[in-house]
Structure formats: C-alpha cells, structure tokens
Coordinates of C-alpha atoms in Angstrom, one line a residue:
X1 CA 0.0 0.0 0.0
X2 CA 1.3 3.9 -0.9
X3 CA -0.2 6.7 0.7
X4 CA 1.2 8.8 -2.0
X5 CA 3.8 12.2 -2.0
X6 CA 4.6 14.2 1.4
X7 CA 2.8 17.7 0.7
X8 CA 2.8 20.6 2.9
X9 CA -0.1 19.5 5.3
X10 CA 1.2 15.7 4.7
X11 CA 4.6 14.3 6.3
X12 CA 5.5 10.9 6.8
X13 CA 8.3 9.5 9.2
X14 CA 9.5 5.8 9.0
X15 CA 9.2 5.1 12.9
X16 CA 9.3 6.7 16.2
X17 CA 12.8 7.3 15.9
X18 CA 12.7 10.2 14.4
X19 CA 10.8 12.2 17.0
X20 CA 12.6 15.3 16.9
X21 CA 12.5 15.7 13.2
X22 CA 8.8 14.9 13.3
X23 CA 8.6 17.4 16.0
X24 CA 10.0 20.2 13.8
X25 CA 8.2 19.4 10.5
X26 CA 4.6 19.5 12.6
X27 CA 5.8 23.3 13.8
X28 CA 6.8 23.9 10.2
X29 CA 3.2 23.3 8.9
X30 CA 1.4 25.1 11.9
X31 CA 3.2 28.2 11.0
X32 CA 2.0 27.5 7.6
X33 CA -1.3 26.1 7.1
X34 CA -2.1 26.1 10.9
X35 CA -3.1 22.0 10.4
X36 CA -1.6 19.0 9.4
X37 CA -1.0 15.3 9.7
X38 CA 2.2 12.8 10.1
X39 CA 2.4 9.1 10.0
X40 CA 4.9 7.1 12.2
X41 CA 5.6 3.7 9.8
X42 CA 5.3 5.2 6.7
X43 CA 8.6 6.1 4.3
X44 CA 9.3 8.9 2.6
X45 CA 7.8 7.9 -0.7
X46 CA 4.3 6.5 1.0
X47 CA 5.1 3.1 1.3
X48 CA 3.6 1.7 4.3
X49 CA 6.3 -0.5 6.6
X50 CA 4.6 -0.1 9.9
X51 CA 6.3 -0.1 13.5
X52 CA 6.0 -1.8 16.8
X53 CA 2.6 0.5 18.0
X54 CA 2.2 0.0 22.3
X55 CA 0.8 2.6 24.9
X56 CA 4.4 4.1 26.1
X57 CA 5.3 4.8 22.0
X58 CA 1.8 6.4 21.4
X59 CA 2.6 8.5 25.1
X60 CA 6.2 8.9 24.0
X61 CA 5.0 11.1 20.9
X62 CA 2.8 12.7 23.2
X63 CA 5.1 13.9 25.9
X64 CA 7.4 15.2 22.9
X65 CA 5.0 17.1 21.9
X66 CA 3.4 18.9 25.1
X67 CA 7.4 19.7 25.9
X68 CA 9.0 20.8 22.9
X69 CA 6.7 22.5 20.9
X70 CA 5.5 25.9 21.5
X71 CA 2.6 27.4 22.3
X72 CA 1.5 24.2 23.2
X73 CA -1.0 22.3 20.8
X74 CA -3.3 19.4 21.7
X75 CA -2.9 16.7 18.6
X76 CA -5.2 13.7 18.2
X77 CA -2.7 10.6 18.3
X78 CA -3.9 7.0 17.1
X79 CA -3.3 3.7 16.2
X80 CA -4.0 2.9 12.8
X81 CA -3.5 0.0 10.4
X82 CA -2.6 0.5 7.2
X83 CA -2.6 -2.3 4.7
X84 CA -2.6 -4.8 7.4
X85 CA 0.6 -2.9 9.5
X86 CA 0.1 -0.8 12.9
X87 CA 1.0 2.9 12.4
X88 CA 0.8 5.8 14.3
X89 CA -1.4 8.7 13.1
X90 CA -0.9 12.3 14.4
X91 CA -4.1 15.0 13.1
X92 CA -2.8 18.5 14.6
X93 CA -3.6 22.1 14.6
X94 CA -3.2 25.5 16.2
X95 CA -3.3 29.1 15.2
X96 CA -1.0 30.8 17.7
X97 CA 1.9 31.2 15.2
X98 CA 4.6 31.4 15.3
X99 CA 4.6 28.2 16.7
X100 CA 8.7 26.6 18.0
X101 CA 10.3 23.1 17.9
X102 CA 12.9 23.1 20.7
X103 CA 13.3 26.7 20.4
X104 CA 13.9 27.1 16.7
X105 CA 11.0 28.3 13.9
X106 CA 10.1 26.6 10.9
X107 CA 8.1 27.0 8.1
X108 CA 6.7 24.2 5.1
X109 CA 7.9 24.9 1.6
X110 CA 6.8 21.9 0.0
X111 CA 8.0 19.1 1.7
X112 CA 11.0 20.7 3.2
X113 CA 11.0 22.4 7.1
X114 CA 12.9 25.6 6.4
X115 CA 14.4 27.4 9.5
X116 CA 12.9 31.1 9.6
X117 CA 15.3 33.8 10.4
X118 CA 14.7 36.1 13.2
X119 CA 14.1 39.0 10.3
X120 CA 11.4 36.6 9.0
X121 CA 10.0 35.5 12.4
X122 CA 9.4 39.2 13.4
X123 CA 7.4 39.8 9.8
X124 CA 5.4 36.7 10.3
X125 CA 4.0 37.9 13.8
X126 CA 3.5 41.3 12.2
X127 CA 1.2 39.7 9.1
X128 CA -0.4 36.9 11.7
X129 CA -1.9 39.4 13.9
X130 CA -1.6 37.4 16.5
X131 CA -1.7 38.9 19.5
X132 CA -1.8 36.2 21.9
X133 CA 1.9 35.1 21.1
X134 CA 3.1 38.6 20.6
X135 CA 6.4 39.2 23.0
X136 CA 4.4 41.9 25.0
X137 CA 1.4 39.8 26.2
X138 CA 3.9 37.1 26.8
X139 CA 4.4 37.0 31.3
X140 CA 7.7 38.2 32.3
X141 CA 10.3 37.3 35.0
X142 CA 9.3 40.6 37.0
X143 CA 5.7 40.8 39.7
X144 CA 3.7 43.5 40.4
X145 CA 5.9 44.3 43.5
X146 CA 9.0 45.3 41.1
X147 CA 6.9 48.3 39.7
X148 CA 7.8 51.8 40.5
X149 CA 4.7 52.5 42.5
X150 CA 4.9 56.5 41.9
X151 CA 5.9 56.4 37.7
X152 CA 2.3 54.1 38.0
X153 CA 0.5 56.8 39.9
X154 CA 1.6 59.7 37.8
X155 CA 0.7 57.8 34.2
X156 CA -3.0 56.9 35.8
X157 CA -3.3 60.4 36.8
X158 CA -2.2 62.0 33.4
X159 CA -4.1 59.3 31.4
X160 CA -7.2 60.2 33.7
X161 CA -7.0 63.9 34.0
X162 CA -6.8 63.7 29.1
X163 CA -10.5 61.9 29.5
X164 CA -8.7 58.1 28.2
X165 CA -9.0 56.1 31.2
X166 CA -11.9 55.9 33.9
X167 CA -9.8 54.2 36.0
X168 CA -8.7 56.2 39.2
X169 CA -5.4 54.9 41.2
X170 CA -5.8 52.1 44.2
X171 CA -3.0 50.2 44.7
X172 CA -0.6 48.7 42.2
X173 CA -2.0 45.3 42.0
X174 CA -5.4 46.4 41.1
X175 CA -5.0 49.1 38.4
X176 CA -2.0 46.6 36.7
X177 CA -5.4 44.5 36.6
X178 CA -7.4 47.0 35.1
X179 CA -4.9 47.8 32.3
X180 CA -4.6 44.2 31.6
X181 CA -1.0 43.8 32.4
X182 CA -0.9 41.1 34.8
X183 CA -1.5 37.4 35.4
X184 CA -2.0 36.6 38.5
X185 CA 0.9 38.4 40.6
X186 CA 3.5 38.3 37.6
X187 CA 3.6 41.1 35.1
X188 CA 3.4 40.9 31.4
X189 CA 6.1 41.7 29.6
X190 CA 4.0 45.0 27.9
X191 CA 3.8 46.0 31.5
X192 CA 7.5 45.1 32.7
X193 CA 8.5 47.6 29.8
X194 CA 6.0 50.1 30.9
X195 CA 6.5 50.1 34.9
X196 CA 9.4 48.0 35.4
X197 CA 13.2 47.5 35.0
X198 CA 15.0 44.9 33.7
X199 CA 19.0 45.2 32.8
X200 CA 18.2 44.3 28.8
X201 CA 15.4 47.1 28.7
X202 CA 18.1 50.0 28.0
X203 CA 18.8 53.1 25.7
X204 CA 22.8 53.6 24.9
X205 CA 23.5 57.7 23.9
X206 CA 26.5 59.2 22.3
X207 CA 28.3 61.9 21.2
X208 CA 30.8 61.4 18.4
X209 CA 33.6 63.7 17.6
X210 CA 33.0 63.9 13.7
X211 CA 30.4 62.7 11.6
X212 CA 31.2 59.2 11.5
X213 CA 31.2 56.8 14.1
X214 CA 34.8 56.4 15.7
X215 CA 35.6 58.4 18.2
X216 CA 33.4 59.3 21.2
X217 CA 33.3 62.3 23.4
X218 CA 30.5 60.9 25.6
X219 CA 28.6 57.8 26.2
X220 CA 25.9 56.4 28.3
X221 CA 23.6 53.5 28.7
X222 CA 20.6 53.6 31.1
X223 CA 18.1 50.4 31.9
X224 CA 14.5 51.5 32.9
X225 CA 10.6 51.9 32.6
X226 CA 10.3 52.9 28.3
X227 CA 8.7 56.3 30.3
X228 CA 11.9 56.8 32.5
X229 CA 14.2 56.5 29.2
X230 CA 12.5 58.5 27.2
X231 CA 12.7 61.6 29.3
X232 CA 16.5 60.9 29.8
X233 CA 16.9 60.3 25.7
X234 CA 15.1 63.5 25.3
X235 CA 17.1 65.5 27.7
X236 CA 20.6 64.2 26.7
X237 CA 19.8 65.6 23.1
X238 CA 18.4 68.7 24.7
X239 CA 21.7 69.2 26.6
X240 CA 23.8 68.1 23.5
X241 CA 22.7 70.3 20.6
X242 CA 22.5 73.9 19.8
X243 CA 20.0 76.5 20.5
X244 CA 19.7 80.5 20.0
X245 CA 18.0 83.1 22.0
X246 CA 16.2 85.4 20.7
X247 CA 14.6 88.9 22.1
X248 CA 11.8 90.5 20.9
X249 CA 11.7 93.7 22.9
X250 CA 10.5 92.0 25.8
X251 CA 12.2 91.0 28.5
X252 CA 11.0 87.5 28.1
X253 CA 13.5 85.6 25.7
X254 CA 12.9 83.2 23.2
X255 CA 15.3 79.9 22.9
X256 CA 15.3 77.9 19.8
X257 CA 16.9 74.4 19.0
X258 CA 18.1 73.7 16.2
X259 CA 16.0 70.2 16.1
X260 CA 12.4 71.0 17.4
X261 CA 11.8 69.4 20.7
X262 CA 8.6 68.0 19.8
X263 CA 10.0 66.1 16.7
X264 CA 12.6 64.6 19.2
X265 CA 10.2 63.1 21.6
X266 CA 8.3 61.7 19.1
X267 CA 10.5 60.0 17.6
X268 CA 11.8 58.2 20.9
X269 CA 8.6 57.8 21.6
X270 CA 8.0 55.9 18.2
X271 CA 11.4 53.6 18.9
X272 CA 10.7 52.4 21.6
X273 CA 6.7 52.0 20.7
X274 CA 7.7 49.8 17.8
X275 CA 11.2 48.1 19.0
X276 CA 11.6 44.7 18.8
X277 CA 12.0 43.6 22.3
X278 CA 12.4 40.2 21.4
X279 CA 16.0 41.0 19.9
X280 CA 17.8 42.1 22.8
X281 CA 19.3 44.7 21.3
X282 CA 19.6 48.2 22.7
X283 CA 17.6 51.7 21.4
X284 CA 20.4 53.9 20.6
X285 CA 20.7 58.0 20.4
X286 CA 23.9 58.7 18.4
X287 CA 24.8 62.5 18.1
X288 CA 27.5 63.4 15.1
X289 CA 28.7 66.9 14.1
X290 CA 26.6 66.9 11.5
X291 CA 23.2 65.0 12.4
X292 CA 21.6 63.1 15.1
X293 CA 20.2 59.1 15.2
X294 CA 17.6 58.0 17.5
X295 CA 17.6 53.8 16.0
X296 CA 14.9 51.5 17.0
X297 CA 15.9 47.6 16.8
X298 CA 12.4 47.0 15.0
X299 CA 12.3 46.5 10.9
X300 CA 10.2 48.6 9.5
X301 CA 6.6 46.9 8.3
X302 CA 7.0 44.7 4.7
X303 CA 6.7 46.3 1.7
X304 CA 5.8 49.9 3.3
X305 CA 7.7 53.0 2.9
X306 CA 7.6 55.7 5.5
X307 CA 6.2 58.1 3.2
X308 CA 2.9 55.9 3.3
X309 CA 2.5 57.4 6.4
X310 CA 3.1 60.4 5.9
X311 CA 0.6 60.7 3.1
X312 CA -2.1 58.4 4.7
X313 CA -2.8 56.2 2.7
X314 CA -1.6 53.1 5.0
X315 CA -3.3 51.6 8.3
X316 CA -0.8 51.4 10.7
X317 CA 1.1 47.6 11.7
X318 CA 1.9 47.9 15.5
X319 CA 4.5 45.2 16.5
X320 CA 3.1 46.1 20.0
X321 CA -0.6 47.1 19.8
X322 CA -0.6 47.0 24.0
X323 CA 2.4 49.0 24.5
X324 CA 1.3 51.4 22.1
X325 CA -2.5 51.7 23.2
X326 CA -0.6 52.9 27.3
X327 CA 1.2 55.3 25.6
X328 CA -2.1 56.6 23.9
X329 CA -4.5 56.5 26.7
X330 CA -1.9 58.9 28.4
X331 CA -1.7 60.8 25.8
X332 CA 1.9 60.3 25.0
X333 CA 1.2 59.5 21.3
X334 CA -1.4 61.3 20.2
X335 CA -3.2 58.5 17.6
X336 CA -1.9 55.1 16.3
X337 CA 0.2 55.3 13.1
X338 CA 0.8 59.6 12.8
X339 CA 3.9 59.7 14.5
X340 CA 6.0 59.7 11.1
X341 CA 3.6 62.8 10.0
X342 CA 4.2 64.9 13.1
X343 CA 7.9 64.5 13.0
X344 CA 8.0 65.2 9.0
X345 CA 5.8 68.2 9.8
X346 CA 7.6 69.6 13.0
X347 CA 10.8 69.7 11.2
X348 CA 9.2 70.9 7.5
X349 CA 7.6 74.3 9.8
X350 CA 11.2 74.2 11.7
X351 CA 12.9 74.4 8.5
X352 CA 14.7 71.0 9.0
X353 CA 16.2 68.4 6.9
X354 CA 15.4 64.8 8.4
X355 CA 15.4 61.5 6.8
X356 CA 13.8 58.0 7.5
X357 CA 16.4 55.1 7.0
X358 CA 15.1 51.7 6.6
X359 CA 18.1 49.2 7.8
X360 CA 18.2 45.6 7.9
X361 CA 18.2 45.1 11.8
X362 CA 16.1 47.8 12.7
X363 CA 14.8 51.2 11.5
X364 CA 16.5 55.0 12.0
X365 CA 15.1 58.8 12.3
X366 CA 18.1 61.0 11.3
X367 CA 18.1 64.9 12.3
X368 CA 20.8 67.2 10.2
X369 CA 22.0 69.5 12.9
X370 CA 22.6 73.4 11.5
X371 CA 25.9 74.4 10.4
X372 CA 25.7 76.5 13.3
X373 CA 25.2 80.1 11.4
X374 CA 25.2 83.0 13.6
X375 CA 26.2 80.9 16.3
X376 CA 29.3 80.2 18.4
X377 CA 30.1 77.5 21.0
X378 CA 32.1 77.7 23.8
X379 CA 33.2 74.8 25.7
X380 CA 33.5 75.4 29.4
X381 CA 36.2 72.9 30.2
X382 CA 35.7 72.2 33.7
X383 CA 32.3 70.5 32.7
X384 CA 32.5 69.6 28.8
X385 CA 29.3 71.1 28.7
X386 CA 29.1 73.1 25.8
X387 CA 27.1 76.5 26.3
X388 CA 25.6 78.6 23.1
X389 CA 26.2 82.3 22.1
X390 CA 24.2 84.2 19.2
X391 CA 24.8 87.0 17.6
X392 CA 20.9 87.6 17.3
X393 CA 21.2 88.5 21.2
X394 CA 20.1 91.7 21.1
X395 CA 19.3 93.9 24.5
X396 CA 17.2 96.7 25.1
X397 CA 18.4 98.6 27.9
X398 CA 15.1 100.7 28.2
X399 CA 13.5 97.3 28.9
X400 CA 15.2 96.2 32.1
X401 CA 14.0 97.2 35.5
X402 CA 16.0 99.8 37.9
X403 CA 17.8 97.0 39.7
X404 CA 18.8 95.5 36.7
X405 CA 20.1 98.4 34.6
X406 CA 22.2 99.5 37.6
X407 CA 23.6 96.2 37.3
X408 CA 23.8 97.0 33.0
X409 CA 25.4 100.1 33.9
X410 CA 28.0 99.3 36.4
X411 CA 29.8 96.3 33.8
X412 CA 29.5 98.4 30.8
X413 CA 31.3 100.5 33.1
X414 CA 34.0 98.2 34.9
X415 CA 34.0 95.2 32.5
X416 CA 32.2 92.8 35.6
X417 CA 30.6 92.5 38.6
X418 CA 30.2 90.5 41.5
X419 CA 27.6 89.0 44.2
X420 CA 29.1 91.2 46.7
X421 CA 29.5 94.3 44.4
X422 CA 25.9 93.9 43.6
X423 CA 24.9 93.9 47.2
X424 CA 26.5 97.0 48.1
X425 CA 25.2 98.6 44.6
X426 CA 21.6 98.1 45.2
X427 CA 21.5 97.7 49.1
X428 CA 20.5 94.1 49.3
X429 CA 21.2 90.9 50.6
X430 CA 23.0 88.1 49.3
X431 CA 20.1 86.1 48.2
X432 CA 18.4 89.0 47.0
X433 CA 21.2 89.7 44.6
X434 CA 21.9 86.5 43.6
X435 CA 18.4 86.5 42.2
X436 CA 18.9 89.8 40.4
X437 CA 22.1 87.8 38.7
X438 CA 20.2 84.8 37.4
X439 CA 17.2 86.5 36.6
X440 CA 19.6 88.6 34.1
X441 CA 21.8 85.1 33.2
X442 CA 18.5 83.6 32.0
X443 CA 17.7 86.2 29.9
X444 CA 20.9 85.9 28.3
X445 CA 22.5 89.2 29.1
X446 CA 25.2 88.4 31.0
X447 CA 26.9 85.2 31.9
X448 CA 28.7 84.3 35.0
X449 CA 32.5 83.4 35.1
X450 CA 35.0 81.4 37.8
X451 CA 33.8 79.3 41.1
X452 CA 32.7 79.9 44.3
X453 CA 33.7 82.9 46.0
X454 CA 35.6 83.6 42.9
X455 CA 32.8 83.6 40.8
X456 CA 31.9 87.3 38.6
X457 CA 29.8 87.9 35.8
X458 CA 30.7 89.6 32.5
X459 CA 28.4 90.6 29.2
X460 CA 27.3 87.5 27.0
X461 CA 29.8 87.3 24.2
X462 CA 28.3 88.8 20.9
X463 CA 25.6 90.5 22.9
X464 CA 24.0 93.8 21.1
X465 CA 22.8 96.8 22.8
X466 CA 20.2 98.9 21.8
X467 CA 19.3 102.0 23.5
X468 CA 16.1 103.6 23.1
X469 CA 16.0 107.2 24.2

C-alpha cells in the first residue's frame, strides 16, 4: 500500500525514531497552514512498513509534543492500520503562530521544514496578527511588587485627567489588573516595559567627535521603565545640541533648538513603541557633528515606505498594539500610526532636513543638525558642557528694570561685577542679589564666570545693545 507524496499539510516518518525531526516538520506546517497530519511507519515515498505500536510509544510522541513545541497544541494521536501494519497517526492544529520546535521556527515549503530567520520571524508575527503570542502579552520574569509604584500613579493620573481612562489609582496590584497587564501576581512583559526594570530594557546615547562613528566624546547607557528613558533620551539631546535666544523687545527671551523638541520626543517615543524587544538589542541616540540618530531595533513593516505614512494612505502595523494603546490612553502618542507625519511636519515648519532610514536590523530617524550660522560655541572645560552664544542676542536697555540696569550700567562701566559688588550697589542681601544675577543670566545678558567665591559675571559674548531714548 502507498499513501502517496509528502505535501505541505502531509509528512511521513518511518518510525518513532525520528521524534525530533517529526517534532520540527509538525511546527513547520502550523506556521504554515495552521493543520496538518504525520504518520509514524510510513517512508518517505508513501510506502507503508509499519512499526511496533504499544501505549508508552503512542505517550512517548505525546510527551514530545506537550514539551518541545510551543505554544503548546493538543494533537489527536492514534493507532491505525494500514494495509494490514500498525501505524501511528498524528491530526494536529493550532493558530498561535509562530509556533517553535525546541526553540527554533520553521516553516513548510513543499515538503522541506525551512528554519525562519529572526528577520522573518518578526514579519510573520507582524502579518499573523496574533496577539496572543506577541512578546508583549507574553508573562515576564518581574511581579507586580517590582513596579515603581509613583511612575504608575503619575501615568494613571495623566491618562485620567486627558478623558482616556476611567480608572482612578488604588493600589498597584489592582490598576496593573485593570490595564490588563498582569497574570495573577506576575507582570506581562507589555507591562514590565511600561512600569518596570530589567538590565536588557536600555537606551545607549553618544556623542561622536565627527560625523562618522569612531571616536566618542560621551557615552551612556541607562536600563529602565520605556517612560523613565525617554525623558533621559530626550534630555541628553536637549543638553547636546545647539539652541539661539532670541529677544523680541520684551524681556522674556525666546530659545530655539536647532531640532524641534517635539520632533525629538516623538521619535523616541516611536522607537521604543515599535522596537523589537524580542531581539535584545539596545535603542540607541547617536549625536555626530553633522546630524543626530535616535535607531529603533524594530524592521520597518514589509513592503511599506515611510512616506505611506506620511501621506495616509496606509493603516498602521503595530509590533506592539498593547504598549502602544498605554502610551495613547496617556496621551503620550497622540493616535496610532501619525507619529512619522508629526515629525516630518515639525521639522518641515522648523525648517529642518530629516530622513527616515530603513536598515536591515532595525529602523532609524536621522536629524541634520545646522551648520551653526550665527552661532558660536564655547566649551567650558571644567564641565564639557558646551554653552551657546548668538549673535541675534540683542538687548534693550530701556526694557530692564531699575535694579537690573544699575547692574547694566555698572559692567558696561568696569568690564564685571560680583555678588558682593551687587549687594553693596543696590543695598540688598545676598540672596536677593543672587536673584537679580540669574534672573539677568537667563535672559541671556550676561553670563557668569569662575567658582565659588571667585565667581563674577561679564556681558554674554556677541551680545548687542540697543538703546532707546
């Protein structure tokens, strides 16, 4: 008797000793076709030769299955005869693919059990839609007692007081409940990378010397909540890039980056909505003379191009729909798939170049930095902070109050001025004049100069006076 060809829903194995390879071509047509059968006694080419068929072989499949494929599946194993010979029948199916045999993916292409790439694996899940199996609603190694208790009060608070939640704070155990991001007392990993910590959950930032990357001036990594990194992503480029100040004839100053700020948080926000977490690999925040990286260890969706989003005309694929629905109930993406538009459009009203790079591991938001124009940097080198000066400082002298154009007066005069020389000019205390001195260093007249008790303060650099009589 022949049973005819293997086919991709059809696989034959000559007895039960080859288990394991059985094992893998059954996960190889789940991820396919999501069913399947496989005979134990039957070769290659159909012919029936049967095999020894007792209780502990038909349980010996069995147990292979239950502990080496996963998610686990619940076949229907038999004894059969075929032309006269026992045989084992396996009948299987299961639709939480990607499905694993001893931890490695495969898929049916004919009658072969091709291994998937990691590349390929992550694509899959996106196309499945799955979201049972999805990393996110997978539970982690963390509980509901490793979550920072106050980051959790402020998000439910925030999400509350922007009408997206109804939920009102409790205790930790409950409102993890509520947002669907526990199991019992462990936490999911959606909620892990929400709330939680974990050493492999990290952003690495640095600051290249030129534009390409060799040599480093600064770098940091940080493990945390995605919230907690995201605020220290954003400030790092804050501190690291170039802004101007700008007066208008009002006291008040305006300060410009040369990358708009919202643009920035976005796109952290979008790399670590969209990263592969799966991978391991780190979100990084690379800062070069000439632009700035924020990269996202997440491939960009098959056969879309970012400008899709941009004009529209694509629904947005979320590799984490839960992570991403947080973020929107508190309002820290504003709706699912217009992050790409708001960046393009900050920067187009900003009058900046940016590109979207589509790499092979992952997917990058590249900011070109200004050839610095008016502007001139200073590096203070006790800190290796690097301070900004503009010539489009300009200072109205007629716009300062009495206190603080004594304070004009007496440096155009002498060149400086001190704490204690401003105390004995305007007949206040020390506190009181230290005021006066950073209420005039933050609106970029002056600047102040040494340490300590040696400390003085001097005219910003480039500053322009204009005096209105």
């Amino acid at each position: 008797m022949n049973l005819g060809i293997e086919t991709e829903t059809l696989e034959f194995k000559k007895s039960t000793g080859e288990l394991k390879e059985a094992m893998h071509s059954i996960c190889a047509i789940l991820n396919k076709h999501q069913h399947g059968e496989l005979y134990f006694g039957v070769k290659p080419d159909g012919t029936v030769v049967g095999q020894v068929v007792t209780e502990e072989s038909l349980r010996e499949v069995s147990q292979k299955i239950k502990n080496f494929i996963e998610p686990r599946i619940y076949p229907e194993i038999s004894k059969v005869v075929l032309d006269g010979r026992d045989c084992i029948h396996v009948k299987f199916s299961g639709n939480q693919i990607p499905y694993f045999a001893y931890n490695v993916a495969r898929i049916r292409v004919a009658d072969e059990d091709l291994v998937m790439s990691r590349e390929e694996i992550t694509k899959f899940l996106l196309q499945s839609g799955q979201e049972g199996n999805r990393w996110e609603n997978l539970v982690s190694n963390k509980t509901v007692y490793d979550v920072d208790e106050e980051l959790l009060k402020k998000y439910v608070k925030q999400a509350h007081d922007v009408g997206r939640i109804a939920i009102s704070y409790t205790d930790k155990k409950t409102v993890l409940n509520q947002l669907e991001l526990t199991e019992g007392d462990m936490l999911l990993n959606a909620g892990k990378v929400l709330f939680g910590d974990d050493i492999l959950q990290d952003v690495q930032m640095a600051i290249f010397a030129t534009n390409e990357r060799l040599t480093f001036n600064d770098i940091q990594r940080y493990h945390g909540s995605v919230l907690k990194l995201v605020d220290i992503a954003e400030n790092y480029i804050k501190s690291n890039i170039h802004w101007k100040v700008e007066f208008t004839g009002e006291l008040q100053r305006k300060e410009i980056p040369e990358i708009p700020v919202d643009a920035i948080r976005e796109a952290l926000l979008n790399s670590f909505c969209h990263k592969d977490y799966s991978s391991g690999e780190s979100n990084e925040v690379a800062i070069y003379k000439n632009r700035i990286e924020i990269y996202n260890p997440g491939t960009f969706p098959e056969g879309l191009e970012p400008q899709d989003y941009i004009d529209h005309i694509e629904r947005p694929v979320r590799r984490n729909p839960k992570i991403a629905r947080l973020l929107y109930y508190s309002k820290e993406i504003e709706s699912f798939g217009t992050g790409l538009k708001r960046i393009a459009d900050a920067c187009k009203n900003a009058g900046v170049r940016y590109e979207f790079q589509k790499k092979k591991t992952g997917f990058v938001v590249c900011f070109y930095r200004s050839e610095n124009g008016n502007e001139s940097i200073k590096a203070d080198a006790s800190t290796d902070k690097v301070r900004i000066s503009t010539d489009k400082v300009r200072i109205n002298r007629e716009n300062l109050n009495t206190y603080q154009k004594k304070i004009f007066d007496f440096i155009q005069k002498n060149g400086q001025i001190t704490n204690k020389q401003v105390q004995e000019l305007l007949g206040v205390k020390d506190s009181r004049a230290l005021k006066i001195l950073k209420e005039l260093v933050s609106m970029g007249v002056i600047l102040k100069q040494g340490k300590l008790k040696g400390s003085y303060y001097i005219f910003r650099e480039n500053m322009r006076i204009d005096k209105k009589r």
